[in-house]
mmCIF file of C-alpha atoms in Angstrom:
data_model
loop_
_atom_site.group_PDB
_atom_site.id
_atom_site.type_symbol
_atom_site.label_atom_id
_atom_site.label_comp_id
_atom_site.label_asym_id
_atom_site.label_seq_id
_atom_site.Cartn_x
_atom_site.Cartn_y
_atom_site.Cartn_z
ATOM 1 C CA UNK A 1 -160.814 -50.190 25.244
ATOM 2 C CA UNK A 2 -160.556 -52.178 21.875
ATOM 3 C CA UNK A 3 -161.754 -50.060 18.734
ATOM 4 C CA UNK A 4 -163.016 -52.124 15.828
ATOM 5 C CA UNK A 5 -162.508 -50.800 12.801
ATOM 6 C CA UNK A 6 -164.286 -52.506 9.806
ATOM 7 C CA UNK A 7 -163.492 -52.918 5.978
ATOM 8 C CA UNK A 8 -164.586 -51.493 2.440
ATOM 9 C CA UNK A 9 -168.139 -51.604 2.047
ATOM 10 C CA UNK A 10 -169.222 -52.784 5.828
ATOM 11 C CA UNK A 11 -170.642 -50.730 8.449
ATOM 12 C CA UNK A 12 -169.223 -52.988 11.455
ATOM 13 C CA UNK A 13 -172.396 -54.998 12.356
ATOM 14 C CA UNK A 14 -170.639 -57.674 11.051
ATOM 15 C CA UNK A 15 -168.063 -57.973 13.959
ATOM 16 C CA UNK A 16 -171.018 -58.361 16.797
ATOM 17 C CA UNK A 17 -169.808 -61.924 16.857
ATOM 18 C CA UNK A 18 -166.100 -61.154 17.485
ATOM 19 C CA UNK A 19 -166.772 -58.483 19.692
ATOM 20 C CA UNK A 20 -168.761 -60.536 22.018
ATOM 21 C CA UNK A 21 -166.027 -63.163 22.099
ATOM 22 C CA UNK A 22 -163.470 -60.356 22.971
ATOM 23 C CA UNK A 23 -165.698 -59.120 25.492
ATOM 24 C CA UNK A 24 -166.565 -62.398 26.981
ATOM 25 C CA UNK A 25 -163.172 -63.918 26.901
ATOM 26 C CA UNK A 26 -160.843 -60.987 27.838
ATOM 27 C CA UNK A 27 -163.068 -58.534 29.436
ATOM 28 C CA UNK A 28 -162.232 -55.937 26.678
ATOM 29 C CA UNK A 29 -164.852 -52.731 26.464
ATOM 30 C CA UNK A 30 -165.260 -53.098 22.550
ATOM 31 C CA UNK A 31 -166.412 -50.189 20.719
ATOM 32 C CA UNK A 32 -167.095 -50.084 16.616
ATOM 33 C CA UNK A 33 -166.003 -47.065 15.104
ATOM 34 C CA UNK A 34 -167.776 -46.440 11.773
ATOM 35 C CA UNK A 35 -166.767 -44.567 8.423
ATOM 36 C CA UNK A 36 -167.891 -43.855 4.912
ATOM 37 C CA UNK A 37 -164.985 -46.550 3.941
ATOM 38 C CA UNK A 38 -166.373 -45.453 -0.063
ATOM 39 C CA UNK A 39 -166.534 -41.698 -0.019
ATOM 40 C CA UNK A 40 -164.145 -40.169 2.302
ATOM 41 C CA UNK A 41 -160.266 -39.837 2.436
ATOM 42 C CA UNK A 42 -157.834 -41.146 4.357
ATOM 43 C CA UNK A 43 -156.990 -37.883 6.026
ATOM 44 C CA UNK A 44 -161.337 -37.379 6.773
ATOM 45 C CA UNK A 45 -161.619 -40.805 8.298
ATOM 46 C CA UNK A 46 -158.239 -40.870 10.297
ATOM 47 C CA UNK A 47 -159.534 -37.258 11.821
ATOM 48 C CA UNK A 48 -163.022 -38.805 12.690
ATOM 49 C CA UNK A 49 -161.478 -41.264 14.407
ATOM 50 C CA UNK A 50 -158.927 -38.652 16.327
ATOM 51 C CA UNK A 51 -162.677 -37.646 17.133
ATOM 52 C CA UNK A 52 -164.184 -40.393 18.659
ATOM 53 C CA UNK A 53 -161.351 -41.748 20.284
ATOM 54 C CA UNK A 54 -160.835 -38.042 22.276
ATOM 55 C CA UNK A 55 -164.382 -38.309 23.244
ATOM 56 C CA UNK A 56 -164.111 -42.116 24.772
ATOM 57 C CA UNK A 57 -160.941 -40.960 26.441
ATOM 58 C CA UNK A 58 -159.643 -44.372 27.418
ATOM 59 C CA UNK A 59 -156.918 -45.320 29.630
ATOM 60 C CA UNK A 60 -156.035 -47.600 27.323
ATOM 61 C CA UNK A 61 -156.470 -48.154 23.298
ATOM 62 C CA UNK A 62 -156.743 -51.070 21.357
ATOM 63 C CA UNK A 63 -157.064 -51.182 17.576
ATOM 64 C CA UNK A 64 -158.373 -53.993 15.765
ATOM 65 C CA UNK A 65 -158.672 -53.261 12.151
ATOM 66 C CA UNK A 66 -160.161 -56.106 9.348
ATOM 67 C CA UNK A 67 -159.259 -55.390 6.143
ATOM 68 C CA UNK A 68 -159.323 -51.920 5.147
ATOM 69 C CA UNK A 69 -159.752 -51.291 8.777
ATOM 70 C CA UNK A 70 -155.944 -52.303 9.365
ATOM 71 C CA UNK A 71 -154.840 -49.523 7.008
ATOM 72 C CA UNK A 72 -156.564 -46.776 8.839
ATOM 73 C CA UNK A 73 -155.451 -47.932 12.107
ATOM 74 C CA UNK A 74 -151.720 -47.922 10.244
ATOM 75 C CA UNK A 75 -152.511 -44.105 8.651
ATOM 76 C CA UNK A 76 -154.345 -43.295 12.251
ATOM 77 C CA UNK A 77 -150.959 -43.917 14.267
ATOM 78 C CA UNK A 78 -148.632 -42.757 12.380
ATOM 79 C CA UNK A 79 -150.520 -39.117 11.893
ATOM 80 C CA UNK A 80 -151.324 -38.825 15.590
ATOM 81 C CA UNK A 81 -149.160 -41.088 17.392
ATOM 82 C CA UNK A 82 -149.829 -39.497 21.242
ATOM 83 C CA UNK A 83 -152.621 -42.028 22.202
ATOM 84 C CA UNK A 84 -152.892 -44.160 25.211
ATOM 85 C CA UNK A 85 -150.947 -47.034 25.824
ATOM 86 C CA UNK A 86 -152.233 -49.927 24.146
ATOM 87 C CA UNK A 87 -151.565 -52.684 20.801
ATOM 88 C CA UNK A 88 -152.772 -53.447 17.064
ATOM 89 C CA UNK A 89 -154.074 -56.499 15.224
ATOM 90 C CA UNK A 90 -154.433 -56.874 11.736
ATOM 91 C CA UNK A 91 -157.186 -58.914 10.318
ATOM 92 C CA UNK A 92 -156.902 -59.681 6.862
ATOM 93 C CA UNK A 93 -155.132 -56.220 5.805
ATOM 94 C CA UNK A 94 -153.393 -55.943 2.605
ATOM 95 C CA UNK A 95 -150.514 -54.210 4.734
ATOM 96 C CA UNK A 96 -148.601 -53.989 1.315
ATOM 97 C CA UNK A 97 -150.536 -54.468 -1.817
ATOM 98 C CA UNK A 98 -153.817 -55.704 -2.609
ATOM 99 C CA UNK A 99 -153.828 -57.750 -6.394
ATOM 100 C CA UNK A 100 -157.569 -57.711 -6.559
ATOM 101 C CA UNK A 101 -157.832 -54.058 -6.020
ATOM 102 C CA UNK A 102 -155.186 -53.698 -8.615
ATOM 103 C CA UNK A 103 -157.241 -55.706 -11.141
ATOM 104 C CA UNK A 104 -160.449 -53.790 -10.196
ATOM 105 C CA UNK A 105 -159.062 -50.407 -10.320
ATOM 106 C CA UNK A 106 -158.077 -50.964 -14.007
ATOM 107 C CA UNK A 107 -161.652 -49.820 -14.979
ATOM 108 C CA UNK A 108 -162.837 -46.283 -14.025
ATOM 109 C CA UNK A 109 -166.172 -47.097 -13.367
ATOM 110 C CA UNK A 110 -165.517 -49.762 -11.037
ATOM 111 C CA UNK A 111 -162.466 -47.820 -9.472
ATOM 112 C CA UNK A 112 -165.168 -45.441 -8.189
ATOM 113 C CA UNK A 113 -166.883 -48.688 -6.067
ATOM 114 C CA UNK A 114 -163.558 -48.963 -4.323
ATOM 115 C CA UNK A 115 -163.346 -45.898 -2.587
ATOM 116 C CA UNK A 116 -161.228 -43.020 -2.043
ATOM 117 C CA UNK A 117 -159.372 -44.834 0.856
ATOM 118 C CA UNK A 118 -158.493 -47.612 -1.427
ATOM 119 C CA UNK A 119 -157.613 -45.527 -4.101
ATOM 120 C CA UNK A 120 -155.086 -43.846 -2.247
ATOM 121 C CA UNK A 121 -153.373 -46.808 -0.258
ATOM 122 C CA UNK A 122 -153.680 -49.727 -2.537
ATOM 123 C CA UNK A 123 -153.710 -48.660 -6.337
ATOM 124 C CA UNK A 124 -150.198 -48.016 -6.264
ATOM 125 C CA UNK A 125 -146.642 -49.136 -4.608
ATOM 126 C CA UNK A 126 -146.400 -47.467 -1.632
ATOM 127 C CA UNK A 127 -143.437 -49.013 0.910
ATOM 128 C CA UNK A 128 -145.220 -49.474 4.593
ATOM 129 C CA UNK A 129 -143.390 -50.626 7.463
ATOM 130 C CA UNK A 130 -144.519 -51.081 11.031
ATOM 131 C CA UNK A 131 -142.106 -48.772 13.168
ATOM 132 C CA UNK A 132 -144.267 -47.416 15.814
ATOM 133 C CA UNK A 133 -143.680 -48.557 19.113
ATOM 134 C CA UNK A 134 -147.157 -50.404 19.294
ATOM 135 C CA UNK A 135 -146.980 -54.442 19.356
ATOM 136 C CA UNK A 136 -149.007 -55.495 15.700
ATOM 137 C CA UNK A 137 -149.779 -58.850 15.409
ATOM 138 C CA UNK A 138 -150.937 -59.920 12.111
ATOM 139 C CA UNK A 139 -153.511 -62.508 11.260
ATOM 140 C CA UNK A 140 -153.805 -63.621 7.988
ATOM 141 C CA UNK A 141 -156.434 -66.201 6.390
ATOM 142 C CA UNK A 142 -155.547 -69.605 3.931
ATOM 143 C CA UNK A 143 -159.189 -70.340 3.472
ATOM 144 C CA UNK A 144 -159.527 -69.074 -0.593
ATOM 145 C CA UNK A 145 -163.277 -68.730 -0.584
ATOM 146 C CA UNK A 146 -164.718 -64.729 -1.195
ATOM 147 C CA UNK A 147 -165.050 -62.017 -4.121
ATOM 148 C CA UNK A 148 -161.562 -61.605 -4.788
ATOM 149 C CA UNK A 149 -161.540 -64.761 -6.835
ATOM 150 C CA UNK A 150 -163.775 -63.288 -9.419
ATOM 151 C CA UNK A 151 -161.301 -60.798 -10.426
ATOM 152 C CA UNK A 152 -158.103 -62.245 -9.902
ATOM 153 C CA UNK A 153 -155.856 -65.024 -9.673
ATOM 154 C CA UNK A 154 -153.928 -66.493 -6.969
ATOM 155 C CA UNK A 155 -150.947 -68.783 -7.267
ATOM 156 C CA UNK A 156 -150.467 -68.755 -3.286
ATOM 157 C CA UNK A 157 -152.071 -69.205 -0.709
ATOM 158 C CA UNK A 158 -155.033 -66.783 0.834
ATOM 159 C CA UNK A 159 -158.286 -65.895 1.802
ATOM 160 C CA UNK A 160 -160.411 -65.614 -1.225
ATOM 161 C CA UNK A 161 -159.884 -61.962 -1.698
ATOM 162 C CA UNK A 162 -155.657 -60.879 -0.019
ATOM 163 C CA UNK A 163 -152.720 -63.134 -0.322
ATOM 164 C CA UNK A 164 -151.254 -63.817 2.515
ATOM 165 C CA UNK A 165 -147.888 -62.842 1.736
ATOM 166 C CA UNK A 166 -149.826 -59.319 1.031
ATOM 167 C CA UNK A 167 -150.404 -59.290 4.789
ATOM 168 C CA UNK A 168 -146.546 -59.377 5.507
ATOM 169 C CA UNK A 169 -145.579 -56.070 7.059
ATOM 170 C CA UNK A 170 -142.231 -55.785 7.782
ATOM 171 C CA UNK A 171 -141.480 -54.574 11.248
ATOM 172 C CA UNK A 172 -144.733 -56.306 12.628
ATOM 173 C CA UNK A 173 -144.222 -57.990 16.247
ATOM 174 C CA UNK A 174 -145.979 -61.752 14.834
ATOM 175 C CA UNK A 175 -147.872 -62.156 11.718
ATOM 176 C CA UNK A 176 -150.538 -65.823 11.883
ATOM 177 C CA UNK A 177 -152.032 -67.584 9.089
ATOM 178 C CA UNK A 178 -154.854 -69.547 9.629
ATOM 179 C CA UNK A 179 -157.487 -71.566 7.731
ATOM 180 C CA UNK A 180 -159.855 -69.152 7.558
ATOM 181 C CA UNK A 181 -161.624 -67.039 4.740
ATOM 182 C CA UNK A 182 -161.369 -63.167 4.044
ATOM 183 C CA UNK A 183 -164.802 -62.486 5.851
ATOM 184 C CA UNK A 184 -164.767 -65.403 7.385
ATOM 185 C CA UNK A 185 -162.312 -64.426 9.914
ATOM 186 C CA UNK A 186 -164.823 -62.117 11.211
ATOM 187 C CA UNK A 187 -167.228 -65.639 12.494
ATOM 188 C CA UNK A 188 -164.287 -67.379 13.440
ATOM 189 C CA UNK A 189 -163.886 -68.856 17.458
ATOM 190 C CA UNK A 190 -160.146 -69.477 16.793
ATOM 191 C CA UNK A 191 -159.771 -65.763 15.389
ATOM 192 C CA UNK A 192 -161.156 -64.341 18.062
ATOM 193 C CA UNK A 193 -158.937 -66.113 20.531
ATOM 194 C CA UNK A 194 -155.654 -65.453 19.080
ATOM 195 C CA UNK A 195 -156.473 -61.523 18.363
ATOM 196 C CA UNK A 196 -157.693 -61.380 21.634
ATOM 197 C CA UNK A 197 -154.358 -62.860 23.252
ATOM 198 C CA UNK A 198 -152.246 -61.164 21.561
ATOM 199 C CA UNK A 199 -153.937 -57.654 22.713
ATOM 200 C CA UNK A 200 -154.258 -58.831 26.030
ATOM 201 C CA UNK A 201 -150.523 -60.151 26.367
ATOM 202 C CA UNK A 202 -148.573 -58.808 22.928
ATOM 203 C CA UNK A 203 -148.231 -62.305 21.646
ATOM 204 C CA UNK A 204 -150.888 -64.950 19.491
ATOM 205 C CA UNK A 205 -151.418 -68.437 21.936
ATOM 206 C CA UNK A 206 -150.570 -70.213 19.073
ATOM 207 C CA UNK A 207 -147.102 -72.113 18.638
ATOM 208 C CA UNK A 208 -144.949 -71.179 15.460
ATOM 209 C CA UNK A 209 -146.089 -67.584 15.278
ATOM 210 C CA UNK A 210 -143.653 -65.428 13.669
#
């Protein structure tokens, strides 16, 4: 089973796409798993999904996390660890800092749009490294098209809203960059391909993955 977990602001209707190209391709049983990504903690959301992954009770877990989603899936392992065998891609996560939410967050009024999880994970330096025993392959996007552009500045390359030397977790088993935008990773054939080999076989089909 492959659990989708979406970003800030989106519900996970926007993966139907990717989902059915995970599904078609590889056979995967993909399930969205759905949060308040504005309202509720870290702690709340990593327990729901405790939850709903005891009640699937797969042989086997997956987690695919865009965005935000990657975060939780990072905070979701490393508070309850004991889960079936299985491995992790990141789409688009800010693994270690996120500028826009930075520049955002400098107002209080608009700090409240970004959420609690966001608040917690991305407003200040915290040092994350991947050192579970999970594969994580990391897909970042080069595309700079999206919101992010309207509140900050980038003098690198990314995907209209992360950097993608943001997306560089050390530990991680491959990280990917691709020409493709922050949401539009989510529409993307190629995407959808490489996430899907590389939880099917713990490597991206791509040459020159590191």
């Amino acid at each position: 089973m492959v659990v989708f977990l979406h970003g800030l602001w989106l519900h996970g209707h926007e993966s139907l796409l990717l989902r059915r190209r995970l599904e078609r391709a590889y056979g995967f049983d993909v399930e969205v798993f759905r949060y308040p990504s504005v309202t509720a903690t870290m702690a709340e959301v990593t327990s729901r999904l405790q939850a709903f992954i005891a009640a699937c009770a797969p042989r086997e877990l997956h987690l695919l996390g865009h965005s935000l989603g990657g975060l939780i899936a990072y905070r979701f392992l490393e508070r309850f660890p004991e889960q079936p065998p299985g491995r992790v891609v990141f789409l688009g996560t800010p693994a270690l800092a996120s500028r826009a939410a930075r520049s955002v967050g400098r107002a209080p009024m608009a700090r409240a749009l970004l959420g609690r999880c966001i608040s917690e994970e991305l407003l200040t330096d915290r040092g994350r490294a991947w050192s579970g025993a999970r594969d994580l392959g990391i897909i970042a996007g080069s595309l700079a098209a999206g919101l992010g552009q309207l509140v900050v500045h980038f003098n690198e390359p990314n995907d209209g809203s992360v950097a993608v030397s943001e997306t560089r977790l050390p530990g991680a088993t491959e990280h990917l960059t691709l020409p493709v935008s922050h949401f539009g990773m989510l529409l993307s054939a190629r995407v959808a391909r490489e996430a899907g080999g590389f939880l099917a076989h713990g490597h991206f089909l791509q040459a020159g993955a590191r």
